[in-house]
PDB file of C-alpha atoms in Angstrom:
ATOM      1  CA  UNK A 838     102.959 103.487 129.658  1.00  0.00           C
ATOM      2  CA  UNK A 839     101.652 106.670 127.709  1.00  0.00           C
ATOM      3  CA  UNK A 840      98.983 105.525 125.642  1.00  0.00           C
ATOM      4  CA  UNK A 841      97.960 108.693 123.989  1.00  0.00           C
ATOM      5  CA  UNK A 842     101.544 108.863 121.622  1.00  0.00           C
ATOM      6  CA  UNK A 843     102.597 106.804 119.153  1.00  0.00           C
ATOM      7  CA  UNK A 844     105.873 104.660 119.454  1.00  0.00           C
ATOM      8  CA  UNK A 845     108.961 106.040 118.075  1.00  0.00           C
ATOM      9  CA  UNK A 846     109.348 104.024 114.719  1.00  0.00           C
ATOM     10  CA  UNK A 847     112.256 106.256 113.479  1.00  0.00           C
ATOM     11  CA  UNK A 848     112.318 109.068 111.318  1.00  0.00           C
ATOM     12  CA  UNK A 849     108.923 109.174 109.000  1.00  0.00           C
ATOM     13  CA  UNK A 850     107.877 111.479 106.339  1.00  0.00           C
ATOM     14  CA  UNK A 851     104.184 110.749 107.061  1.00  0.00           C
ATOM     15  CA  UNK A 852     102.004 111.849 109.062  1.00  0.00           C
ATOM     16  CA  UNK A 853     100.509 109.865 112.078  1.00  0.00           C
ATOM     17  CA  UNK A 854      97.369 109.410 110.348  1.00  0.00           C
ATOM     18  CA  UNK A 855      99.224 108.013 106.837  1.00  0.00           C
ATOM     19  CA  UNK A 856     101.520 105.344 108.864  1.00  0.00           C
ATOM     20  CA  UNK A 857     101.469 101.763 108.296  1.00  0.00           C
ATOM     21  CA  UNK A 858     101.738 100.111 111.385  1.00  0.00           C
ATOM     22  CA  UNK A 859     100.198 100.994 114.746  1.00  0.00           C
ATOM     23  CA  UNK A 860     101.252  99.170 118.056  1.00  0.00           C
ATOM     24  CA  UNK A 861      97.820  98.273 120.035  1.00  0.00           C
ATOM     25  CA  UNK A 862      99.730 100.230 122.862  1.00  0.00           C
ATOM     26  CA  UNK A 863      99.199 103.409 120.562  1.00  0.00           C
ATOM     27  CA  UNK A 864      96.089 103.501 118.578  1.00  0.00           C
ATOM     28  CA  UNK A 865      93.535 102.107 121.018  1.00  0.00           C
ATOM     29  CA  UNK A 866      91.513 105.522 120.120  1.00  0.00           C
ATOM     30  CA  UNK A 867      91.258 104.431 116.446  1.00  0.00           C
ATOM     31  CA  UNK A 868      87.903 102.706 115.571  1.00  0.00           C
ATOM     32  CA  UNK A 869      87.094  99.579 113.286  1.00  0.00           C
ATOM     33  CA  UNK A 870      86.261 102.499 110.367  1.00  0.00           C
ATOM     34  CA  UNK A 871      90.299 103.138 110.640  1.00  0.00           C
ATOM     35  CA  UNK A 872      91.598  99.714 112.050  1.00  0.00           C
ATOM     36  CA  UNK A 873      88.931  96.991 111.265  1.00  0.00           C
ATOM     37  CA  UNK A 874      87.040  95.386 114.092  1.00  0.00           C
ATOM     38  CA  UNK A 875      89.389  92.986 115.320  1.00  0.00           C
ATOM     39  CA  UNK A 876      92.324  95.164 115.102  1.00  0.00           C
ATOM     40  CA  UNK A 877      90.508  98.359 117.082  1.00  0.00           C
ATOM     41  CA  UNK A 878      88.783  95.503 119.860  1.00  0.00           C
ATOM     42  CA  UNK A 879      92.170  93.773 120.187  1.00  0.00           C
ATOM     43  CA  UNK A 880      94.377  97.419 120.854  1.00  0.00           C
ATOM     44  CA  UNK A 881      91.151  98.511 123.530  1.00  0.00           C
ATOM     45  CA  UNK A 882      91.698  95.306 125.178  1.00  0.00           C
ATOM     46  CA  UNK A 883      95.586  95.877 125.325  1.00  0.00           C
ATOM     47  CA  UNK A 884      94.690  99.041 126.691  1.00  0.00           C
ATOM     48  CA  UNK A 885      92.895  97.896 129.324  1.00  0.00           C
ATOM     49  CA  UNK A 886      95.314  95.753 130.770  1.00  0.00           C
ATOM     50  CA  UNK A 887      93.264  92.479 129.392  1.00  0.00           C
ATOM     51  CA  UNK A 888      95.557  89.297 128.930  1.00  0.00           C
ATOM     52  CA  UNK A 889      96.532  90.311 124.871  1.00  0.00           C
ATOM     53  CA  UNK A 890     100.134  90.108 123.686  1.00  0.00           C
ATOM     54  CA  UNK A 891     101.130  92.874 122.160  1.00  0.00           C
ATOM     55  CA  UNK A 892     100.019  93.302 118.305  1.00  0.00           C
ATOM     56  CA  UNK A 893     100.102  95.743 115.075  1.00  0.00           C
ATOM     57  CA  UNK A 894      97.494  97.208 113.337  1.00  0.00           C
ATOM     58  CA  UNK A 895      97.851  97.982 109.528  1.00  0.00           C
ATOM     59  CA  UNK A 896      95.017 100.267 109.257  1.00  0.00           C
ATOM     60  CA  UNK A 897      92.528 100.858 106.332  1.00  0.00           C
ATOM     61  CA  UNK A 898      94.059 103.607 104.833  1.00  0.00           C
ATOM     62  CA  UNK A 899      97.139 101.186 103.610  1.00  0.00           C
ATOM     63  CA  UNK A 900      94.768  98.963 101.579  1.00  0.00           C
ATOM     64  CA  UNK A 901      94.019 102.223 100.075  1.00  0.00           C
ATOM     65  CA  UNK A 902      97.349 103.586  99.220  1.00  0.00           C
ATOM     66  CA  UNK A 903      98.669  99.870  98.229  1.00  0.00           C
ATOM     67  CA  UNK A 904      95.786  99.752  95.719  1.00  0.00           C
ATOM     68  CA  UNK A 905      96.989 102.982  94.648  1.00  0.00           C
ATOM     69  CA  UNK A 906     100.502 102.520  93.973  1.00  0.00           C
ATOM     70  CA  UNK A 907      99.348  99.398  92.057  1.00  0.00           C
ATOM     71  CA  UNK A 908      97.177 101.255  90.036  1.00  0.00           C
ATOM     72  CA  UNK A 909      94.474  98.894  91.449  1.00  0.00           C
ATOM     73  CA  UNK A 910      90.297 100.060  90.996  1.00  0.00           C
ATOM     74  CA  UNK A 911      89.257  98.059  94.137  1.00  0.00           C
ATOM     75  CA  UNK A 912      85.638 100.642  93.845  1.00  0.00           C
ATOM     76  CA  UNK A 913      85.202  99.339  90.751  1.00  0.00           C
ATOM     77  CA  UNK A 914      85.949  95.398  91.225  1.00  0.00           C
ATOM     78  CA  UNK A 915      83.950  95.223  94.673  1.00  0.00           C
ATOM     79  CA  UNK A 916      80.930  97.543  93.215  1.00  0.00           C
ATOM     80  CA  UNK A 917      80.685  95.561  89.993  1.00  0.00           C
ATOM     81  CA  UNK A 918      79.340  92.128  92.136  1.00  0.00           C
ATOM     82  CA  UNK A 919      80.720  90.253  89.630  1.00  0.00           C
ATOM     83  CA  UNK A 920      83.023  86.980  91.127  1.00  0.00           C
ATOM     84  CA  UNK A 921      85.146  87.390  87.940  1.00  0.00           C
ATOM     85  CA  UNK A 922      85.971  90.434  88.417  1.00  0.00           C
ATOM     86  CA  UNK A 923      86.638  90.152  92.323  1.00  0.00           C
ATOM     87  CA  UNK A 924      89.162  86.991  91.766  1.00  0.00           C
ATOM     88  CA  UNK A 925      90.625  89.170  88.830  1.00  0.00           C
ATOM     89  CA  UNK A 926      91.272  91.851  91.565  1.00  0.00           C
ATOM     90  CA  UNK A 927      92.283  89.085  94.261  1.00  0.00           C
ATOM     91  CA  UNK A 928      95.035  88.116  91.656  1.00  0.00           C
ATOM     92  CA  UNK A 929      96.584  91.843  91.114  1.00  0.00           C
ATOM     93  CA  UNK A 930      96.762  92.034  94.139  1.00  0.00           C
ATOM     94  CA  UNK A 931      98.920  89.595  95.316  1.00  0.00           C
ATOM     95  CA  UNK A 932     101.039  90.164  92.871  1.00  0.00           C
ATOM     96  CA  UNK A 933     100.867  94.000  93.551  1.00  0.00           C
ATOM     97  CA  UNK A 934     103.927  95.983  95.267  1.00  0.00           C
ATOM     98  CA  UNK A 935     104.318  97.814  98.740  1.00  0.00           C
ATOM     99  CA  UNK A 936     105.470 101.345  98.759  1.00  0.00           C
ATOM    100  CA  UNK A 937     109.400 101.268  99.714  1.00  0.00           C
ATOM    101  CA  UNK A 938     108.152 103.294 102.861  1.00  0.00           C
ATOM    102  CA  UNK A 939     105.931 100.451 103.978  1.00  0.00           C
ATOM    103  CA  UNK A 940     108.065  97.497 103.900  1.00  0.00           C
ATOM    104  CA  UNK A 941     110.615  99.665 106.342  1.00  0.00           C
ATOM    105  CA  UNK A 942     107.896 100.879 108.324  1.00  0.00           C
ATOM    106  CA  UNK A 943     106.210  97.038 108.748  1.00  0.00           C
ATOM    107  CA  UNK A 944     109.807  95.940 109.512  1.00  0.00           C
ATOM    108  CA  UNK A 945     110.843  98.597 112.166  1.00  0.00           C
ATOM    109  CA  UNK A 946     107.374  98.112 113.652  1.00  0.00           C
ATOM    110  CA  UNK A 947     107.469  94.012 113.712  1.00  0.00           C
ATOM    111  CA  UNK A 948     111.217  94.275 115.219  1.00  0.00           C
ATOM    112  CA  UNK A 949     110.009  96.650 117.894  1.00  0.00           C
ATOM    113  CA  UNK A 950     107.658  93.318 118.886  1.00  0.00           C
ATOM    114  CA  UNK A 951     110.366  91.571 119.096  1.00  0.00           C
ATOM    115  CA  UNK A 952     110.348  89.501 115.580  1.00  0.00           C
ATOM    116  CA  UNK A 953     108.964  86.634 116.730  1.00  0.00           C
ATOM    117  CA  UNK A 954     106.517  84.178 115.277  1.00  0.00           C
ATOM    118  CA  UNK A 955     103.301  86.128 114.861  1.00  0.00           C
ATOM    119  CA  UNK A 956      99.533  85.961 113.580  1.00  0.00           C
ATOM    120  CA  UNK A 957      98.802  87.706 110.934  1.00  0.00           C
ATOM    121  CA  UNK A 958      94.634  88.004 110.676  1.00  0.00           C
ATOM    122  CA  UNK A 959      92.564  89.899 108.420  1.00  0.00           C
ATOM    123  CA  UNK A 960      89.991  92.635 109.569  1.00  0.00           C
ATOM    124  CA  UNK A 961      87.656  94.684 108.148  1.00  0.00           C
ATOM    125  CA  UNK A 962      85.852  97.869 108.930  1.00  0.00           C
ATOM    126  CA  UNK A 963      82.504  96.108 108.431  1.00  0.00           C
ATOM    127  CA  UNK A 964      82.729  92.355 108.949  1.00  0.00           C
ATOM    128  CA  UNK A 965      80.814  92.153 112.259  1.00  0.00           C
ATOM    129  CA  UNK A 966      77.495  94.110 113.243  1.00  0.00           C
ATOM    130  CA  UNK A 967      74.374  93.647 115.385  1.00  0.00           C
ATOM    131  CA  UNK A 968      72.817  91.296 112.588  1.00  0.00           C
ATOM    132  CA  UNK A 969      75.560  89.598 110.974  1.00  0.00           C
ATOM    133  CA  UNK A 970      79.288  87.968 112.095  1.00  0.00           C
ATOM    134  CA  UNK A 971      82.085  87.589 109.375  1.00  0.00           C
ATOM    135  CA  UNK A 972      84.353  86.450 111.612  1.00  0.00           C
ATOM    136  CA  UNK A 973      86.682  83.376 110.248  1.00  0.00           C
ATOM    137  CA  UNK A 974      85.690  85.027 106.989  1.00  0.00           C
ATOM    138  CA  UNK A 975      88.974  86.381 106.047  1.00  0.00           C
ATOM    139  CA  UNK A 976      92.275  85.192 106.023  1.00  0.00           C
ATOM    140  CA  UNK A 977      94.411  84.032 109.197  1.00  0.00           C
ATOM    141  CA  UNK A 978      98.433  82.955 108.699  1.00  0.00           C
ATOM    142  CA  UNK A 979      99.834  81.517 111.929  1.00  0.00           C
ATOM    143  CA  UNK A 980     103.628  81.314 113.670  1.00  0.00           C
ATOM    144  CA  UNK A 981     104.650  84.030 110.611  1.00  0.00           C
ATOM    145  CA  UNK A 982     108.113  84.809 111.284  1.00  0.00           C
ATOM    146  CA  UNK A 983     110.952  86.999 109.618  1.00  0.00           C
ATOM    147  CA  UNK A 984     110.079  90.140 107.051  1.00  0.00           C
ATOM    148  CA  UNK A 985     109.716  88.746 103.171  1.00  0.00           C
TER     149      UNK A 985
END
C-alpha cells in the first residue's frame, strides 16, 4: 500500500488540500490542526498497521467552506461567549447546505469503504491537550448507513 498518495476518488476540481474526505490510508501526514485529534491519531494508527478498520477524515477546512456557503459567521458566534448565540449558530447549521461537490465527494469516498454501517464521531483540532481531555465531548452517531 502507498501511503504517501491519495486514493483515486474520481475526477475533482480541487485541490488535494480543499477535498472533503481523506481515507486514513492517505492522510496519516495530516495533523489534528487539519484533521482533529481523533481523526489524525486514528489514520497514524492505520498507518502503522494497528488493529483500526479503515475510516474517513472530513478535515477542518470543510467546516470552513460549509460555513461559508451558508453564509454562516462561526468567528463571530464562538468569539461572542454568549450560549444564545452559540445554539443560534448550532441551529443554522443544521439546517445549512453542503456544496454539490461535497455530497459526491462524501459519497464516492464512503462507497470506496464499502458502504457499510459506520461511526460517524466528531473531532476537533483542540479538544485534547496535556491539561485538559474533551473527549466524549462532541457528538458520536453509531451503525450510520446509506448517504442522506
Amino acid at each position: 500500500m502507498n501511503l504517501e498518495s491519495p486514493i483515486d476518488l474520481g475526477p475533482r476540481t480541487s485541490s488535494p488540500e480543499s477535498r472533503w474526505a481523506w481515507r486514513f490510508s492517505t492522510c496519516h501526514h495530516l495533523n489534528a490542526q487539519r484533521l482533529g485529534g481523533k481523526g489524525a491519531q486514528l489514520a497514524r494508527l492505520f498507518a502503522l498497521g494497528l488493529p483500526v478498520p479503515d475510516g474517513l477524515c472530513v478535515p477542518i477546512h470543510a467546516m470552513e467552506e460549509f460555513a461559508q456557503h451558508n453564509g454562516l459567521d462561526l468567528d463571530r458566534a464562538l468569539g461572542s461567549g454568549d450560549a444564545a448565540a452559540w445554539a443560534q449558530m448550532a441551529e443554522q447549521i443544521r439546517a445549512g447546505e453542503f456544496p454539490s461537490h461535497a455530497i459526491s465527494e462524501l459519497a464516492l469516498a464512503y462507497e470506496g469503504l464499502g458502504a457499510g454501517a459506520v461511526a460517524v464521531r466528531s473531532s476537533a483540532c483542540d479538544e485534547d491537550g496535556l491539561s485538559l481531555s474533551f473527549a466524549g465531548q462532541y457528538s458520536s452517531f453509531m451503525y450510520v448507513q446509506g448517504v442522506p
